[in-house]
CSV table of C-alpha atoms in Angstrom, one decimal:
chain,number,residue,atom,x,y,z
A,17,MET,CA,16.1,23.4,12.7
A,18,SER,CA,13.5,23.2,9.8
A,19,ALA,CA,9.9,22.3,10.4
A,20,GLN,CA,10.4,19.4,8.3
A,21,GLN,CA,13.3,18.1,10.5
A,22,ASP,CA,10.6,18.7,13.5
A,23,ILE,CA,8.3,16.1,12.4
A,24,LYS,CA,8.9,12.7,13.8
A,25,ARG,CA,7.9,9.8,11.5
A,26,ILE,CA,5.8,7.0,12.8
A,27,THR,CA,7.6,3.7,13.3
A,28,ALA,CA,6.5,0.1,13.3
A,29,PRO,CA,6.5,-0.2,17.2
A,30,ASP,CA,4.1,2.9,17.3
A,31,ILE,CA,1.8,1.1,14.9
A,32,ARG,CA,2.0,-2.0,17.1
A,33,ALA,CA,1.0,-0.2,20.3
A,34,ARG,CA,-2.1,1.1,18.4
A,35,LYS,CA,-3.8,-2.4,19.0
A,36,GLY,CA,-7.2,-2.0,20.5
A,37,GLY,CA,-6.7,1.8,20.3
A,38,GLU,CA,-7.5,4.4,17.9
A,39,PRO,CA,-8.2,2.8,14.4
A,40,ILE,CA,-5.0,3.1,12.3
A,41,VAL,CA,-5.5,4.9,8.9
A,42,SER,CA,-3.4,3.7,5.8
A,43,LEU,CA,-3.6,4.2,2.0
A,44,THR,CA,-1.6,2.9,-0.8
A,45,ALA,CA,0.8,5.6,-2.3
A,46,TYR,CA,3.2,5.0,-5.4
A,47,HIS,CA,4.1,8.8,-6.2
A,48,THR,CA,5.7,11.7,-4.7
A,49,HIS,CA,2.5,14.1,-5.0
A,50,THR,CA,0.1,11.6,-3.9
A,51,ALA,CA,2.1,10.7,-0.6
A,52,ARG,CA,2.6,14.3,0.0
A,53,LEU,CA,-1.2,14.7,0.2
A,54,ALA,CA,-2.0,11.6,2.0
A,55,ASP,CA,0.9,11.8,4.6
A,56,ARG,CA,-0.8,14.2,6.8
A,57,HIS,CA,-4.0,12.1,7.3
A,58,CYS,CA,-2.3,8.6,7.4
A,59,ASP,CA,-0.3,6.6,10.0
A,60,PHE,CA,1.3,4.3,7.2
A,61,LEU,CA,1.4,4.4,3.6
A,62,LEU,CA,1.9,1.2,1.8
A,63,VAL,CA,3.8,1.2,-1.5
A,64,GLY,CA,1.7,-1.7,-2.6
A,65,ASP,CA,2.5,-4.1,-5.4
A,66,SER,CA,-1.0,-3.1,-6.6
A,67,LEU,CA,0.8,-0.6,-8.8
A,68,GLY,CA,1.5,-3.1,-11.1
A,69,MET,CA,-2.2,-3.1,-12.0
A,70,VAL,CA,-3.1,0.5,-11.0
A,71,MET,CA,0.1,2.1,-12.9
A,72,HIS,CA,0.9,-0.3,-15.5
A,73,GLY,CA,-2.3,-1.9,-16.5
A,74,MET,CA,-1.1,-5.5,-15.6
A,75,GLN,CA,-3.8,-8.1,-14.9
A,76,SER,CA,-2.3,-9.2,-11.6
A,77,THR,CA,0.6,-8.0,-9.3
A,78,VAL,CA,2.6,-11.2,-10.3
A,79,PRO,CA,4.9,-9.4,-12.8
A,80,VAL,CA,5.7,-6.8,-10.4
A,81,THR,CA,9.6,-6.5,-9.9
A,82,LEU,CA,11.9,-5.6,-6.9
A,83,ASP,CA,13.2,-2.7,-8.9
A,84,MET,CA,9.6,-1.4,-9.6
A,85,MET,CA,8.8,-1.4,-5.9
A,86,ILE,CA,12.1,0.3,-5.1
A,87,LEU,CA,11.8,3.1,-7.7
A,88,GLN,CA,8.1,3.9,-6.3
A,89,GLY,CA,9.2,3.3,-2.6
A,90,ARG,CA,11.7,6.2,-3.3
A,91,ALA,CA,9.2,8.5,-4.8
A,92,VAL,CA,6.8,7.9,-1.7
A,93,MET,CA,9.6,8.6,0.9
A,94,ARG,CA,10.4,11.7,-1.0
A,95,GLY,CA,6.8,12.8,-0.5
A,96,SER,CA,6.2,12.0,3.0
A,97,GLN,CA,7.6,13.2,6.4
A,98,ARG,CA,5.2,11.7,9.1
A,99,ALA,CA,3.9,8.4,8.0
A,100,LEU,CA,5.3,5.1,8.3
A,101,VAL,CA,6.2,4.0,4.8
A,102,VAL,CA,6.0,0.2,4.1
A,103,VAL,CA,7.1,-1.4,1.0
A,104,ASP,CA,5.7,-4.8,-0.5
A,105,MET,CA,7.7,-7.4,-1.4
A,106,PRO,CA,6.8,-8.4,-4.9
A,107,PHE,CA,6.2,-12.1,-5.8
A,108,GLY,CA,9.4,-14.4,-6.2
A,109,SER,CA,11.4,-12.0,-3.9
A,110,TYR,CA,10.8,-13.7,-0.4
A,111,GLU,CA,9.3,-17.4,-1.1
A,112,GLY,CA,12.6,-19.2,-2.0
A,113,SER,CA,14.2,-18.9,1.5
A,114,LYS,CA,14.3,-16.9,4.5
A,115,GLU,CA,18.0,-15.7,3.3
A,116,VAL,CA,16.9,-14.7,-0.2
A,117,ALA,CA,14.0,-12.9,1.6
A,118,PHE,CA,16.4,-11.2,4.0
A,119,ASP,CA,18.6,-10.0,1.2
A,120,ASN,CA,15.8,-8.5,-0.8
A,121,ALA,CA,14.3,-6.8,2.2
A,122,VAL,CA,17.5,-5.4,3.1
A,123,ARG,CA,17.9,-4.0,-0.3
A,124,ILE,CA,14.5,-2.5,-0.3
A,125,MET,CA,15.1,-0.6,3.2
A,126,LYS,CA,18.6,0.5,2.1
A,127,GLU,CA,17.7,1.9,-1.1
A,128,THR,CA,14.4,3.3,-0.2
A,129,GLU,CA,15.0,4.2,3.5
A,130,CYS,CA,11.5,3.0,4.3
A,131,GLY,CA,10.5,1.7,7.6
A,132,ALA,CA,9.0,-1.7,7.0
A,133,ILE,CA,8.2,-4.3,4.5
A,134,LYS,CA,4.9,-6.2,3.9
A,135,LEU,CA,5.0,-9.8,2.4
A,136,GLU,CA,2.1,-12.3,1.8
A,137,GLY,CA,1.4,-15.7,3.6
A,138,GLY,CA,0.5,-16.9,7.1
A,139,ARG,CA,2.0,-20.0,8.6
A,140,ARG,CA,4.1,-20.9,5.4
A,141,MET,CA,6.0,-17.6,5.9
A,142,ALA,CA,6.2,-17.7,9.6
A,143,GLU,CA,9.7,-18.7,9.7
A,144,THR,CA,11.0,-15.9,7.2
A,145,ILE,CA,9.0,-13.5,9.3
A,146,ALA,CA,10.8,-14.6,12.3
A,147,PHE,CA,14.2,-14.4,10.6
A,148,LEU,CA,13.8,-10.9,9.2
A,149,SER,CA,12.2,-9.7,12.4
A,150,GLU,CA,15.0,-10.8,14.5
A,151,ARG,CA,17.5,-9.1,12.2
A,152,GLY,CA,15.9,-5.7,12.4
A,153,ILE,CA,13.4,-5.8,9.5
A,154,PRO,CA,9.9,-4.7,10.6
A,155,VAL,CA,7.2,-6.9,8.8
A,156,ILE,CA,3.6,-6.5,8.1
A,157,ALA,CA,1.9,-9.9,7.2
A,158,HIS,CA,-0.9,-10.4,4.9
A,159,VAL,CA,-3.4,-13.3,4.9
A,160,GLY,CA,-7.0,-14.0,3.7
A,161,LEU,CA,-7.1,-13.2,-0.2
A,162,THR,CA,-3.3,-13.0,-1.2
A,163,PRO,CA,-3.5,-11.4,-4.6
A,164,GLN,CA,0.3,-12.7,-5.5
A,165,ALA,CA,-1.4,-16.4,-5.1
A,166,ILE,CA,-3.9,-15.5,-7.8
A,167,ASN,CA,-2.8,-18.3,-10.3
A,168,THR,CA,-3.4,-20.9,-7.5
A,169,LEU,CA,-6.7,-19.2,-6.0
A,170,GLY,CA,-8.0,-18.8,-9.6
A,171,SER,CA,-9.9,-15.5,-8.9
A,172,PHE,CA,-9.8,-12.7,-6.5
A,173,LYS,CA,-12.6,-14.2,-4.3
A,174,ALA,CA,-13.5,-13.4,-0.7
A,175,GLN,CA,-12.2,-15.7,1.8
A,176,GLY,CA,-13.8,-17.3,5.2
A,177,ARG,CA,-17.3,-17.2,3.9
A,178,SER,CA,-17.5,-20.9,4.9
A,179,GLU,CA,-16.9,-21.6,8.7
A,180,THR,CA,-14.8,-24.5,7.6
A,181,GLU,CA,-12.1,-21.9,6.5
A,182,TRP,CA,-12.1,-20.0,9.5
A,183,ASP,CA,-9.4,-22.0,11.6
A,184,ILE,CA,-7.1,-22.2,8.6
A,185,ILE,CA,-7.0,-18.1,8.3
A,186,GLU,CA,-7.1,-17.5,11.8
A,187,ASN,CA,-4.3,-19.8,12.5
A,188,ASP,CA,-2.3,-18.1,9.8
A,189,ALA,CA,-2.8,-14.7,11.5
A,190,LYS,CA,-1.7,-16.1,14.8
A,191,ALA,CA,1.3,-17.7,13.1
A,192,THR,CA,2.4,-14.3,11.8
A,193,ALA,CA,2.0,-12.5,15.1
A,194,GLU,CA,3.9,-15.1,17.0
A,195,ALA,CA,6.6,-14.9,14.3
A,196,GLY,CA,7.2,-11.4,14.9
A,197,ALA,CA,5.0,-9.4,12.4
A,198,PHE,CA,3.9,-5.9,13.9
A,199,ALA,CA,0.6,-5.9,12.0
A,200,VAL,CA,-1.3,-8.2,9.8
A,201,VAL,CA,-3.7,-7.2,6.8
A,202,LEU,CA,-6.7,-9.2,6.5
A,203,GLU,CA,-8.0,-8.7,2.7
A,204,ALA,CA,-11.6,-9.8,1.8
A,205,VAL,CA,-12.0,-11.8,4.8
A,206,ALA,CA,-16.0,-12.5,6.1
A,207,GLU,CA,-16.8,-9.7,8.5
A,208,PRO,CA,-17.4,-12.5,11.6
A,209,LEU,CA,-14.0,-13.9,11.0
A,210,ALA,CA,-12.3,-10.5,10.7
A,211,VAL,CA,-14.0,-9.6,14.0
A,212,ARG,CA,-12.9,-12.9,15.5
A,213,ILE,CA,-9.2,-12.6,14.4
A,214,THR,CA,-9.2,-9.1,15.5
A,215,GLN,CA,-10.0,-10.4,19.0
A,216,ASN,CA,-7.8,-13.1,19.3
A,217,VAL,CA,-4.3,-12.0,17.8
A,218,ALA,CA,-2.0,-9.7,19.8
A,219,ILE,CA,-1.0,-7.4,16.8
A,220,PRO,CA,-3.2,-5.0,15.1
A,221,THR,CA,-5.4,-6.1,12.1
A,222,ILE,CA,-5.6,-4.0,9.2
A,223,GLY,CA,-8.8,-4.6,7.1
A,224,ILE,CA,-9.1,-4.3,3.4
A,225,GLY,CA,-12.7,-5.8,2.7
A,226,ALA,CA,-12.8,-7.2,6.2
A,227,SER,CA,-14.4,-5.4,9.0
A,228,SER,CA,-14.7,-2.0,10.7
A,229,ALA,CA,-13.9,-3.9,13.8
A,230,CYS,CA,-10.3,-4.3,12.7
A,231,ASP,CA,-7.7,-2.2,14.3
A,232,GLY,CA,-7.2,-0.2,11.3
A,233,GLN,CA,-8.1,0.0,7.3
A,234,ILE,CA,-6.3,0.3,4.1
A,235,LEU,CA,-7.6,0.9,0.5
A,236,VAL,CA,-5.8,1.6,-2.8
A,237,LEU,CA,-5.8,5.5,-3.0
A,238,GLU,CA,-6.8,5.3,-6.7
A,239,ASP,CA,-9.8,3.0,-6.0
A,240,MET,CA,-11.1,5.4,-3.2
A,241,LEU,CA,-10.9,8.4,-5.6
A,242,GLY,CA,-12.8,7.0,-8.3
A,243,LEU,CA,-9.7,6.9,-10.5
A,244,SER,CA,-10.0,3.2,-11.4
A,245,ASP,CA,-12.5,1.8,-13.8
A,246,ARG,CA,-13.3,-1.4,-11.7
A,247,VAL,CA,-13.0,-1.8,-8.1
A,248,PRO,CA,-13.8,-4.6,-5.6
A,249,LYS,CA,-17.1,-4.6,-3.5
A,250,PHE,CA,-15.2,-3.4,-0.4
A,251,VAL,CA,-14.2,-0.1,-1.8
A,252,LYS,CA,-16.2,3.0,-1.3
A,253,LYS,CA,-15.6,5.8,-3.5
A,254,PHE,CA,-14.9,9.2,-1.4
A,255,ALA,CA,-14.4,11.0,-4.4
A,256,GLU,CA,-15.2,11.0,-8.3
A,257,ILE,CA,-12.0,12.4,-9.8
A,258,GLY,CA,-11.8,10.5,-12.9
A,259,PRO,CA,-14.7,12.5,-14.6
A,260,SER,CA,-13.0,15.9,-13.3
A,261,ILE,CA,-9.7,14.9,-14.9
A,262,ASP,CA,-11.6,13.8,-18.2
A,263,ALA,CA,-13.3,17.3,-18.3
A,264,ALA,CA,-10.1,19.1,-17.8
A,265,VAL,CA,-8.2,17.3,-20.5
A,266,GLU,CA,-11.4,17.8,-22.7
A,267,ALA,CA,-11.2,21.6,-22.1
A,268,TYR,CA,-7.3,21.8,-22.6
A,269,ALA,CA,-7.7,20.0,-26.0
A,270,LYS,CA,-10.5,22.4,-27.2
A,271,GLU,CA,-8.4,25.3,-26.3
A,272,VAL,CA,-5.1,24.1,-28.0
A,273,ARG,CA,-7.2,23.1,-31.1
A,274,ALA,CA,-8.8,26.7,-31.0
A,275,ARG,CA,-5.4,28.2,-30.4
A,276,SER,CA,-6.9,30.1,-27.3
A,277,PHE,CA,-4.3,28.4,-25.3
A,278,PRO,CA,-1.6,29.5,-24.3
A,279,ALA,CA,-3.1,33.0,-23.9
A,280,THR,CA,-0.8,36.2,-23.4
A,281,GLU,CA,-0.6,35.6,-19.6
A,282,HIS,CA,0.9,32.2,-20.2
A,283,THR,CA,3.8,33.5,-22.5
A,284,TYR,CA,6.9,35.3,-22.1
A,285,ALA,CA,7.4,38.7,-23.9
A,286,MET,CA,10.7,40.2,-24.9
A,287,ARG,CA,12.7,42.3,-22.3
A,288,LYS,CA,12.7,46.1,-23.4
A,289,LYS,CA,15.9,47.3,-24.2
A,290,SER,CA,17.7,49.5,-21.7
């Protein structure tokens, strides 16, 4: 048996069991090569619909299609061995009805072989979450700032900064847990509210701009590597790879123009006649 076959992939129940335990580590991934690098360190990799903005320069996640998510989900599955791979359901692929959501979630899981899907929404999506969970589709929920609702929200602004909003957001999180979600993402939620939700819901909370008290954390990989031009306040840049890439491309361009690349060691000589 190969070493790759010996590696047991983390599952949704494994993540669910981490409530209150060692913090859950997650990053987004859209490519085979970045998935391969992140896989050894992360508990789950999210093929996020943020790929629309990060990979394609879109202004929001709204235009992202199901085919785009499946294509990149396949790539991430090929690059990972250990981490649970979760694929976002894009805008318009699950809101119409629980049956539509089921059909599209099944397509994602069959065509990518991922281990779970993620969808945005709290109480309004509870019936759909229950319908999917009861039929063998593990679901991560997403409350607080929900980027797919940008046209309703008006801007990517933090949620729960007024206590009058707290009950609404907390009830959203509780509804997803009761419906069968195995974890819930809390995005751009005021820290005291994130702490309270983490204490009061039975499933792991995954913070992104929330609190270190959450049961886990997620960031967009390109944001934390310093590849994105603009990042939210909650992002810490753990590296500044952008300038390194720029310098490498500049050096390449100079050598090409100077005809110093490719050099002899980069070319193929003729075989000697026998």
